[in-house]
Coordinates of N, CA and C in Angstrom, one line a residue:
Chain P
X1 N -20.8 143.1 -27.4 CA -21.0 141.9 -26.6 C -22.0 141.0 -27.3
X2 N -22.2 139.6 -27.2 CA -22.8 138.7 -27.6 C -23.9 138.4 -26.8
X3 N -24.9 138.1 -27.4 CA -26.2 137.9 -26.7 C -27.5 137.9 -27.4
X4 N -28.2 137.9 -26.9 CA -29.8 137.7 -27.4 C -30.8 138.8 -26.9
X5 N -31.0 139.2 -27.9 CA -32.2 140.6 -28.0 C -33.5 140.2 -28.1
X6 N -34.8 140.5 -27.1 CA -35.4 140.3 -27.8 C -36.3 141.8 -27.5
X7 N -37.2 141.8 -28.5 CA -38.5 143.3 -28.6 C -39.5 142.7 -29.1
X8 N -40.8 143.8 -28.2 CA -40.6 144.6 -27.7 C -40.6 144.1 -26.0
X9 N -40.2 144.6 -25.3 CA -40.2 144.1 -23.8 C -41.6 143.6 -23.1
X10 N -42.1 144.8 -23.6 CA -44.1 144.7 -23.3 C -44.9 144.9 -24.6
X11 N -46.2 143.7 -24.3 CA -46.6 144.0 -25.4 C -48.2 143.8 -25.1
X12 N -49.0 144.5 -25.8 CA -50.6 144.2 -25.7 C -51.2 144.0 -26.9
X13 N -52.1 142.9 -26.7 CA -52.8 142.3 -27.9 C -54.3 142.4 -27.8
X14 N -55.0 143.0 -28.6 CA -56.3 143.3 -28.5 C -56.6 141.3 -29.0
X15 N -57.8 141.0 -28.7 CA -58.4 139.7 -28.7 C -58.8 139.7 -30.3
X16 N -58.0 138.4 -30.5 CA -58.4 138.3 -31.8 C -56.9 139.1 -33.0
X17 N -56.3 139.5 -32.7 CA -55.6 140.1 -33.0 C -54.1 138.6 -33.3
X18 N -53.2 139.1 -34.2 CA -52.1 138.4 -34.5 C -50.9 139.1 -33.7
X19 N -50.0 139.0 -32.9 CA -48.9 139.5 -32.6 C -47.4 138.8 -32.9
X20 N -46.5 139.8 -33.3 CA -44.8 138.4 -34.1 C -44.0 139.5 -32.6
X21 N -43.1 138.6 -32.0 CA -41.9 139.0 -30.7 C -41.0 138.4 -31.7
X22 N -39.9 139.5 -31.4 CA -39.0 139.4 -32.0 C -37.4 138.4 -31.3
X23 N -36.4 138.0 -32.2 CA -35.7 137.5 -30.9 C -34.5 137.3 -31.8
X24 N -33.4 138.1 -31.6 CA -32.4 138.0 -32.8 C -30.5 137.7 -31.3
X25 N -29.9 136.9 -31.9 CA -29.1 136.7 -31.7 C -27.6 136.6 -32.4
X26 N -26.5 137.6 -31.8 CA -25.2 137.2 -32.0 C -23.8 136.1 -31.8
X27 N -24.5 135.3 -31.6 CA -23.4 134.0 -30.3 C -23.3 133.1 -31.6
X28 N -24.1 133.1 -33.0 CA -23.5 132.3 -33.7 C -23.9 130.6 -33.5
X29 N -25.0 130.5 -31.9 CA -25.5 129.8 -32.0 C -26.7 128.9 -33.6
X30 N -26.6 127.7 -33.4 CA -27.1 126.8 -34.0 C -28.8 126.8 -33.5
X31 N -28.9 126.4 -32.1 CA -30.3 126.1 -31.9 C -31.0 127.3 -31.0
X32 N -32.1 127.6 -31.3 CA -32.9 128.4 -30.8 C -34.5 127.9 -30.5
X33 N -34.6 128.4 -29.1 CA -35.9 128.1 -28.7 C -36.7 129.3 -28.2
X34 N -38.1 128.9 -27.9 CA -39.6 130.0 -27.6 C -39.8 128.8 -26.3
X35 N -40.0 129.7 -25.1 CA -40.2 129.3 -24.1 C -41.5 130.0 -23.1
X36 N -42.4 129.6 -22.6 CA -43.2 130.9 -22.5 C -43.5 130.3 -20.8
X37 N -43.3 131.1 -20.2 CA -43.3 131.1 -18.4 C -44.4 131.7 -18.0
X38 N -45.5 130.9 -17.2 CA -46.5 131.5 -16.0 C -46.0 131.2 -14.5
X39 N -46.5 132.1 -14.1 CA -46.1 131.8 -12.5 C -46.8 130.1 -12.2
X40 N -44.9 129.4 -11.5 CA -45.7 128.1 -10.6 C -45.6 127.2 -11.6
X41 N -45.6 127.5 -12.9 CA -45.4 126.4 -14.1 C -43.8 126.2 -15.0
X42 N -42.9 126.8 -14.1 CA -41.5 126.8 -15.0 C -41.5 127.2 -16.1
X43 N -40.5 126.7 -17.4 CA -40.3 127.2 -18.4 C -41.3 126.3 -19.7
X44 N -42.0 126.4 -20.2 CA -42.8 125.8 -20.3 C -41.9 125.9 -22.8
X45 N -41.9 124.8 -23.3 CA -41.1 124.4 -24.2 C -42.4 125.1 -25.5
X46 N -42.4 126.0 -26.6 CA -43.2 126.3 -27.5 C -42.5 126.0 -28.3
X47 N -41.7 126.2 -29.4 CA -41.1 125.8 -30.4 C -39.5 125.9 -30.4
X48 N -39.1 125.0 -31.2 CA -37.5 125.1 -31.6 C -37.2 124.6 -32.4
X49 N -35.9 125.5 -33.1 CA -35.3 125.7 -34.2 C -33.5 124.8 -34.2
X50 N -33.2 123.9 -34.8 CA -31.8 123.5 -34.6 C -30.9 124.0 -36.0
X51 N -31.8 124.5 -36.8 CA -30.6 124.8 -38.1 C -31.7 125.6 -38.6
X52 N -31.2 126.6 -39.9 CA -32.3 127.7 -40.5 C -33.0 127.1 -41.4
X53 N -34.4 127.3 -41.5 CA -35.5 127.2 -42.0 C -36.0 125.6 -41.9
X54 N -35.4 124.9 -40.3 CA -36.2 124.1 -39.9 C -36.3 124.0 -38.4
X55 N -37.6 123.7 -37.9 CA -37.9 124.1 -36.8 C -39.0 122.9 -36.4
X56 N -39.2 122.7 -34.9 CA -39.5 121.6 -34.3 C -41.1 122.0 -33.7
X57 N -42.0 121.7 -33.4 CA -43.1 122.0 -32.2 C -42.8 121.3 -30.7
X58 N -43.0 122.3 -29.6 CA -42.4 122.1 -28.4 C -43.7 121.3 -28.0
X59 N -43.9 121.7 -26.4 CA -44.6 120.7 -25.3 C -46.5 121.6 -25.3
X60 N -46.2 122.8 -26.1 CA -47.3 123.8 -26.0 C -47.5 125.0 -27.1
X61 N -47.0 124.0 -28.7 CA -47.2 124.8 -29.1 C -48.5 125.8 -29.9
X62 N -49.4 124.9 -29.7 CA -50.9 125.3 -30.4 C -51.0 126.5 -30.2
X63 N -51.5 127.6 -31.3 CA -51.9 128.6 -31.5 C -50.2 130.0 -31.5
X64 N -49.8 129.0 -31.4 CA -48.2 129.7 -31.8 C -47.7 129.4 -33.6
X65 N -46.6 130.3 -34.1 CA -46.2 130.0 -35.1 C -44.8 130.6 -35.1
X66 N -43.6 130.2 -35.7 CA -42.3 130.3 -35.8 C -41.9 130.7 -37.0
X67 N -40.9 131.0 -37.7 CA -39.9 131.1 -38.8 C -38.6 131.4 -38.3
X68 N -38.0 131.0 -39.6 CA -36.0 130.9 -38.8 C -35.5 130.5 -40.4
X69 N -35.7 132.1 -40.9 CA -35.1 132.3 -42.4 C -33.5 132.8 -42.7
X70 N -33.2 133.3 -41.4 CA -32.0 133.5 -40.7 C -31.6 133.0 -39.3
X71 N -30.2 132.7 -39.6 CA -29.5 132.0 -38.3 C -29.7 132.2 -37.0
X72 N -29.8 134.0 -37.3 CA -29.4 135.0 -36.2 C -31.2 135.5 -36.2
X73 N -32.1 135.0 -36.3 CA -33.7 135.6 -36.4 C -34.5 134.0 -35.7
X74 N -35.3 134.2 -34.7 CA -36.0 132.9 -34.5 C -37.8 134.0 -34.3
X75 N -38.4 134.6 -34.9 CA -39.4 135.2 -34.5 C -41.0 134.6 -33.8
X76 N -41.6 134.8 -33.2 CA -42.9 133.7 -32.8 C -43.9 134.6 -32.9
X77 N -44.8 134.3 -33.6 CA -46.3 134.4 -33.5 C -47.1 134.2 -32.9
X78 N -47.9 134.7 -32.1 CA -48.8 134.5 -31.3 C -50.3 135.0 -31.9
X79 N -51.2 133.7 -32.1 CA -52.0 134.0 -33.2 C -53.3 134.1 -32.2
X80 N -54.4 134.0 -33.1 CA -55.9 134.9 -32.3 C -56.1 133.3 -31.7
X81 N -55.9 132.3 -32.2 CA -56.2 130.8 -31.4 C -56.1 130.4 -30.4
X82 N -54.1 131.4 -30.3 CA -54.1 131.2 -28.4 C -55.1 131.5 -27.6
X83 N -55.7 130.7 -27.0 CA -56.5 131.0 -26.0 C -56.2 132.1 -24.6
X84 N -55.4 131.5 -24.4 CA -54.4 132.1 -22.9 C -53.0 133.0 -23.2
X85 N -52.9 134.0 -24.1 CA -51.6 134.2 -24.7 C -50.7 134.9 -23.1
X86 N -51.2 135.4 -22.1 CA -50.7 136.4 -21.6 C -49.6 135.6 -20.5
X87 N -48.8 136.2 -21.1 CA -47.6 135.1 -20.3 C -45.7 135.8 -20.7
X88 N -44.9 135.8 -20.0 CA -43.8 136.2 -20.0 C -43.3 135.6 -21.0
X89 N -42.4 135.5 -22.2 CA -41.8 134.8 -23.4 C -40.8 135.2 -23.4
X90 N -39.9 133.7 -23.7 CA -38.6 133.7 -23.7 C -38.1 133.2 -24.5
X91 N -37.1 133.9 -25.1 CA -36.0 133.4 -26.5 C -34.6 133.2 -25.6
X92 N -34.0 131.7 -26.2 CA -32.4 131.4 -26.0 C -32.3 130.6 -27.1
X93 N -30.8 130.6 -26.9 CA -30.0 130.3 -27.9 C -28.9 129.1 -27.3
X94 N -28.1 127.9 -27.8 CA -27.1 127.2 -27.8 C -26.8 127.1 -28.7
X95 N -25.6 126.3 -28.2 CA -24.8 125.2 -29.3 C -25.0 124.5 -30.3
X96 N -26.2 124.0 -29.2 CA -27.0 122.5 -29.9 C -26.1 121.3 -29.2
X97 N -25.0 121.6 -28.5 CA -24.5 120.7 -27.8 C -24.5 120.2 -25.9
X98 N -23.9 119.8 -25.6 CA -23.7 119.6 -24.1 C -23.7 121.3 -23.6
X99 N -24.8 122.0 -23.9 CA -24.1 123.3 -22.5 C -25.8 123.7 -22.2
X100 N -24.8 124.9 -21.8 CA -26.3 125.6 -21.5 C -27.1 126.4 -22.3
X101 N -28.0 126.8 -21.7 CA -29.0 128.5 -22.7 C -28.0 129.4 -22.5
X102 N -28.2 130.6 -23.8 CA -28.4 131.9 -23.3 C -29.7 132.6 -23.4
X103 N -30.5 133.3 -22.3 CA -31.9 133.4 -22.2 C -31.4 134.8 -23.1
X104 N -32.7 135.6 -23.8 CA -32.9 136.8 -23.3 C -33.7 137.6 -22.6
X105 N -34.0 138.8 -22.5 CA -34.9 139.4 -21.3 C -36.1 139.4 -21.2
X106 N -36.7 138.7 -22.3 CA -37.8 138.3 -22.3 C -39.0 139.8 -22.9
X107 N -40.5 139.3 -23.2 CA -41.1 140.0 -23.7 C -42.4 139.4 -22.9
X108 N -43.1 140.3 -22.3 CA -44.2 140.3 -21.4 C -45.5 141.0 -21.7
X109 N -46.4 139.7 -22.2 CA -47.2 140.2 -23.3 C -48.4 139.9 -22.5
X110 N -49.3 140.8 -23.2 CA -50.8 141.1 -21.8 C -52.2 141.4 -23.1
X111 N -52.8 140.8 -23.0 CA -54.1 140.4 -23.6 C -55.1 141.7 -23.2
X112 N -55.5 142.5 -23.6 CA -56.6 143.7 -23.4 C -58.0 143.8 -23.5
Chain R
X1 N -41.8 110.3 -17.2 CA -40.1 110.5 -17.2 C -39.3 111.4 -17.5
X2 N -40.3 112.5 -18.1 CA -38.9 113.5 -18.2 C -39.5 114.7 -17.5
X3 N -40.4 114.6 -16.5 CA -40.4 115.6 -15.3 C -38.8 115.9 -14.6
X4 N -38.7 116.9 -14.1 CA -37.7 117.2 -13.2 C -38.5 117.8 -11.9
X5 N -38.2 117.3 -10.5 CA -39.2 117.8 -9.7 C -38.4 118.9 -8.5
X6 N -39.1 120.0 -8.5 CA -37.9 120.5 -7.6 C -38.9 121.5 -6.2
X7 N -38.1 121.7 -5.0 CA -38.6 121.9 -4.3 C -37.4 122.7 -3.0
X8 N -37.6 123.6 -2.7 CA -39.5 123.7 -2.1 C -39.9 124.9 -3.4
X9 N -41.1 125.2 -3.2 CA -41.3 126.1 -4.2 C -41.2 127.8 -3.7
X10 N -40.6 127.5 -2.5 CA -40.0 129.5 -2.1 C -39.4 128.8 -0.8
X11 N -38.6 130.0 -0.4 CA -37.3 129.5 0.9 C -37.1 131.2 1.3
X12 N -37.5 131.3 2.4 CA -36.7 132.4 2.9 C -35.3 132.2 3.8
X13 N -34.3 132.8 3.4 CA -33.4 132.9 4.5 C -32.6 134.1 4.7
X14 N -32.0 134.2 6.4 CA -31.4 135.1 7.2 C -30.0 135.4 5.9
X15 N -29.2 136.3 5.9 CA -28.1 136.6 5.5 C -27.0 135.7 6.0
X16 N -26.3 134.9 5.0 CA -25.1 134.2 5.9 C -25.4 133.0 5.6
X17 N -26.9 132.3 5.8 CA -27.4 131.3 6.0 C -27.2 130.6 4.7
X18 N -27.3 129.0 4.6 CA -26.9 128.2 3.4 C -28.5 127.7 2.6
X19 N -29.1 128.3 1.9 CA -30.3 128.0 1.7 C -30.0 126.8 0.5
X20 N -30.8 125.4 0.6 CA -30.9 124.6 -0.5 C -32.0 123.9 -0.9
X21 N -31.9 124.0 -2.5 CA -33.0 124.0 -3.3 C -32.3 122.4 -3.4
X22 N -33.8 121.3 -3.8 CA -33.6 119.7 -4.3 C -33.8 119.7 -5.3
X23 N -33.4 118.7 -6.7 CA -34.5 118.7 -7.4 C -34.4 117.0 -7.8
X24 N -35.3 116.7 -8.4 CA -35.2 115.0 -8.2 C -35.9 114.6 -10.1
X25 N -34.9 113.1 -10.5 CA -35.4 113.4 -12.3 C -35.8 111.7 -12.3
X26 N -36.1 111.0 -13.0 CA -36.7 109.8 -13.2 C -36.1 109.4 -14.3
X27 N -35.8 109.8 -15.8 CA -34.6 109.3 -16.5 C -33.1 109.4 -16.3
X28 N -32.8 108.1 -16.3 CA -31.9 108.0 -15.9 C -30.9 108.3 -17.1
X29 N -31.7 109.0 -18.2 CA -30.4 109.0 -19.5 C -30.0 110.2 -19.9
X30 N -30.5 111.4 -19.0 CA -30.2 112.6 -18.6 C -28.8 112.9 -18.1
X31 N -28.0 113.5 -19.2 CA -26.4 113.8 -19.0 C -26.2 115.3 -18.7
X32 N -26.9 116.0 -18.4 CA -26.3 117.5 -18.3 C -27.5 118.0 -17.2
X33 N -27.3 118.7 -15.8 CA -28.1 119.3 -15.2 C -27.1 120.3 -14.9
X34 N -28.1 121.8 -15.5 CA -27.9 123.3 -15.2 C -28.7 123.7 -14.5
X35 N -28.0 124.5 -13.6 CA -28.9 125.5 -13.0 C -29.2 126.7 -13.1
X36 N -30.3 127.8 -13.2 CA -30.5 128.9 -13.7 C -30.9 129.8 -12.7
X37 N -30.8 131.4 -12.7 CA -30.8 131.7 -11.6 C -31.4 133.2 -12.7
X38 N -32.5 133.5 -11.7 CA -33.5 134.8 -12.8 C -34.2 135.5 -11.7
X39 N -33.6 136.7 -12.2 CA -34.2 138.4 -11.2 C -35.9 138.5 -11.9
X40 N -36.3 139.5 -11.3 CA -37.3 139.8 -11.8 C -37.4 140.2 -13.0
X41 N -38.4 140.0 -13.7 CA -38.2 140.9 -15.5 C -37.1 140.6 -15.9
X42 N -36.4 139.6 -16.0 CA -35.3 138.9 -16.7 C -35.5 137.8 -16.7
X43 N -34.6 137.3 -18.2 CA -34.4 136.1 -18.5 C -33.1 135.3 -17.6
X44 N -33.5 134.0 -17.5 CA -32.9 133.1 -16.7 C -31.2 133.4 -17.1
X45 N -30.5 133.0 -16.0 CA -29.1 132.9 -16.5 C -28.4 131.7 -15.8
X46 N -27.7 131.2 -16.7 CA -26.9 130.0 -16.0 C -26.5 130.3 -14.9
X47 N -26.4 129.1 -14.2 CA -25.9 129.7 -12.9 C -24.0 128.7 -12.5
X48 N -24.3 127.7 -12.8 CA -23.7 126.6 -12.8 C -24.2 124.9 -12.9
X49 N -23.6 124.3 -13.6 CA -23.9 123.1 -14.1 C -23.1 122.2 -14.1
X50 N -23.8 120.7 -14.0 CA -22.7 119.4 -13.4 C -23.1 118.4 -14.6
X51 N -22.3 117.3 -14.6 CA -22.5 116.4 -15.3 C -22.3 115.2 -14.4
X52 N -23.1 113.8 -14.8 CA -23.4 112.7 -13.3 C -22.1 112.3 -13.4
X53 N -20.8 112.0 -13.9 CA -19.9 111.8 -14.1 C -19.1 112.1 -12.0
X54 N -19.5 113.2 -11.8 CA -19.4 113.8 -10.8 C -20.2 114.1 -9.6
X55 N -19.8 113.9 -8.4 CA -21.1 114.3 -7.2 C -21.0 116.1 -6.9
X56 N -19.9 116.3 -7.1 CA -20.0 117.6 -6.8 C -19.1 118.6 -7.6
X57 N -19.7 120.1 -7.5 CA -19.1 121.0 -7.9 C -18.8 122.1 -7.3
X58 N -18.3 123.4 -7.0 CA -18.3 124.2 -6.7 C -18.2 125.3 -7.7
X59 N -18.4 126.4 -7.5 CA -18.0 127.5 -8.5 C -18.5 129.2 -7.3
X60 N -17.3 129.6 -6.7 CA -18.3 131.0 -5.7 C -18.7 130.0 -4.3
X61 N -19.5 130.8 -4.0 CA -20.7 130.3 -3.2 C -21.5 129.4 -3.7
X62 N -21.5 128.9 -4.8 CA -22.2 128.1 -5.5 C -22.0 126.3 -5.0
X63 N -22.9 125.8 -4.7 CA -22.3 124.2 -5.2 C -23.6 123.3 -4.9
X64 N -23.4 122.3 -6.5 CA -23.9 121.3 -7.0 C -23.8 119.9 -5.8
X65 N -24.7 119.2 -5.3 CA -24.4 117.9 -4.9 C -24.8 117.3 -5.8
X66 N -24.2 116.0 -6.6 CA -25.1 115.3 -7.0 C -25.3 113.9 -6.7
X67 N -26.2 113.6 -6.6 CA -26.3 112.1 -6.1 C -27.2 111.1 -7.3
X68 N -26.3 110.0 -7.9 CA -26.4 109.3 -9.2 C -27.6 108.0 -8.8
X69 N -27.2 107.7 -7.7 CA -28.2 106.7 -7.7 C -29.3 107.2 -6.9
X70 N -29.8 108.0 -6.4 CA -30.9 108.7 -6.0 C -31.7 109.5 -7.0
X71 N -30.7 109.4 -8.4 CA -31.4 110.1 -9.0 C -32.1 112.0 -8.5
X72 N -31.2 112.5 -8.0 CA -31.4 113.7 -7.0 C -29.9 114.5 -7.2
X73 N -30.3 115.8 -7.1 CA -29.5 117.1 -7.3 C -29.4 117.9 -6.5
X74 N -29.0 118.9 -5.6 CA -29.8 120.1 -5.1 C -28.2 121.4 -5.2
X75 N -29.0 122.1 -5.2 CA -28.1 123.5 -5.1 C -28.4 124.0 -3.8
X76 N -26.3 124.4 -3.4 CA -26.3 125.3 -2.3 C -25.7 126.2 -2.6
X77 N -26.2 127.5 -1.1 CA -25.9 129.0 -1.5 C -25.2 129.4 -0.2
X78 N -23.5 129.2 -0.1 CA -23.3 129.6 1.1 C -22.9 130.7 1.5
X79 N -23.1 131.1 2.7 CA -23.0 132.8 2.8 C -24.0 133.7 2.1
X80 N -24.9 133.1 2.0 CA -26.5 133.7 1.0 C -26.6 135.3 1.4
X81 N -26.7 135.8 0.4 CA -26.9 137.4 0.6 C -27.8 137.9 -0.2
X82 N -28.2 139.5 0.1 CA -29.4 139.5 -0.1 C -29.4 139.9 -2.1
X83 N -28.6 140.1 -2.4 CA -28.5 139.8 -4.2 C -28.7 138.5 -4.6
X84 N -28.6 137.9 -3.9 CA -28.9 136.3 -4.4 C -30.5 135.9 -4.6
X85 N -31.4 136.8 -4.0 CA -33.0 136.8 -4.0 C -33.1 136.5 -5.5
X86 N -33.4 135.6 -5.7 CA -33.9 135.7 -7.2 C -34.8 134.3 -7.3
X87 N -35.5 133.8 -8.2 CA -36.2 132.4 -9.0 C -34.8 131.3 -9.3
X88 N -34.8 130.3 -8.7 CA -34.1 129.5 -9.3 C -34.5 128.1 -10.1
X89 N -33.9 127.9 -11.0 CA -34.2 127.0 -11.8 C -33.7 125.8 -12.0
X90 N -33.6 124.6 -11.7 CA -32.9 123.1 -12.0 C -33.2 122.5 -13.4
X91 N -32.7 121.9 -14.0 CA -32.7 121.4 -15.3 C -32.3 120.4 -15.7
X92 N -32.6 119.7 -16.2 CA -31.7 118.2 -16.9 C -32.0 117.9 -18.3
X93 N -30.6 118.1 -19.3 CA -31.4 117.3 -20.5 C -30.5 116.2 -21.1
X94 N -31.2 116.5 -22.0 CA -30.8 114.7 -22.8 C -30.7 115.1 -24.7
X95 N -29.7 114.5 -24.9 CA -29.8 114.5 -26.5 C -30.5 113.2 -26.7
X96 N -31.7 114.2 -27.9 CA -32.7 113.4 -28.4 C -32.8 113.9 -29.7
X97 N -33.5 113.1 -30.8 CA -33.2 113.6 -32.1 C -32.6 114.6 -32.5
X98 N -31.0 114.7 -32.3 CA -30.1 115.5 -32.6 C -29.9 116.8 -32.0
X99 N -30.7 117.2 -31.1 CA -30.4 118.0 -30.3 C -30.5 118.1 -28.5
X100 N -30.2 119.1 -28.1 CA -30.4 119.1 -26.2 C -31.5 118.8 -26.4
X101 N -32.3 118.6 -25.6 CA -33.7 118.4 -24.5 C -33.6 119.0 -23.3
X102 N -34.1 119.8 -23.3 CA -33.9 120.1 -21.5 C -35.1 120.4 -20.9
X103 N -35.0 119.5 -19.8 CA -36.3 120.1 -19.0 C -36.4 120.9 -18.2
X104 N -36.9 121.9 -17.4 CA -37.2 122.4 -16.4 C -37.8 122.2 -15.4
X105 N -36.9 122.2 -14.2 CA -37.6 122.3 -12.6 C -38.9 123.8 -12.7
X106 N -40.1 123.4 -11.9 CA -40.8 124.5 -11.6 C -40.5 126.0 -11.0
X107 N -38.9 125.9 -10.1 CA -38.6 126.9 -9.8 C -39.0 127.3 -8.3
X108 N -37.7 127.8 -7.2 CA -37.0 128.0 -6.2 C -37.7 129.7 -5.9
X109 N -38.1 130.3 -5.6 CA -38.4 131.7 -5.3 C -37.8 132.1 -3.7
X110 N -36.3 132.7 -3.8 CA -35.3 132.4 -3.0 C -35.5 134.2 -2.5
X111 N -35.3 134.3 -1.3 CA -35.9 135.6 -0.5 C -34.3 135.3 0.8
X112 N -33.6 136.1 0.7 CA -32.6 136.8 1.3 C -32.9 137.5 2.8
X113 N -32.9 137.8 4.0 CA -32.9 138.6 4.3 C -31.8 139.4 5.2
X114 N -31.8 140.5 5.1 CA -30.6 141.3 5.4 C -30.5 141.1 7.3

């Protein structure tokens, strides 16, 4: 089946610490995004990718970092800068055309 | 302008009942609104999507109104049951430097009851 993986599900980051969420896709899609959700604030836009090894900065990306050395790989960084890291993350995938996402299940990352 | 505003921000309803979410956008150059529909500890999933071309859609129990010159959307849930509890999500985007744009509504926290 086609779809978007991402690992690990949960994650903890000691302060100061660097953490990479992984987020790999089958669908053959073109464009891939990092989306990071707090309660009450929707899906909130961190980076995106429309072709390999070029990538855009979203609406929040500071203290984030991306790579997309493959089609099927969009990985994000979450560095010691983020201030606020602890927040639900979400990887999808399109066309790059008129449609919709495919989300994946996201990775729920918690600051210690 | 490229808020999407949507409301209310939680809705409870009886089993059966037609619960509907609004959402309301300010560019008017916005050609695609999807809607997303996400359980707990999961990622959002399409739910169904219109284009302004059209006021309405159906798909299920599902259906899109849309209204072009109000600039206004909302999703209905008829016959709402209690698997339908989930976050919902409104969306609108727009191609902009060569790709989608999509914004997100803040999200619907939709409660069922049996």
């Amino acid at each position: 089946d086609g779809g978007i993986t991402q690992s690990p599900k949960y994650l903890f980051r000691k302060e100061g610490q660097n953490v990479t969420l992984s987020c790999e896709q089958n669908l053959n899609h073109d464009a891939m995004y990092w989306y990071r959700q707090d309660p009450g604030q929707g899906l909130r836009l961190i980076y995106y990718s429309q072709i390999v090894n070029d990538f855009q900065k979203g609406d929040i990306a500071e203290g984030y970092s991306v790579s997309r050395e493959k089609k099927e790989s969009f990985p994000l960084t979450v560095t010691s800068a983020q201030k606020n890291p602890t927040a639900f993350y979400l990887c999808a995938s399109s066309t790059g055309q008129k449609d919709g996402y495919t989300f994946g299940s996201g990775t729920r990352l918690t600051v210690v | 302008q490229q808020q999407v505003k949507q409301s209310p921000q939680s809705l409870i309803v009886q089993k059966g009942g037609i619960p509907i979410i609004n959402c309301a956008y300010e560019n008017t150059a916005f050609d695609y609104f999807p809607w997303y529909q996400q359980f707990p500890g999961k990622g959002p999933a399409l739910l169904i999507a219109i284009r302004p071309d059209v006021s309405e859609k159906k798909e299920g129990r599902f259906t899109i109104s849309f209204n072009k010159s109000a600039k206004q959307f909302s999703l209905h849930i008829m016959d709402s049951q209690p698997g339908d509890s989930a976050t919902y999500f409104c969306a609108a985007s727009i191609r902009s430097g060569g790709y989608q744009k999509v914004t997100f509504g803040t999200g619907t926290k939709l409660q069922v009851i049996p």
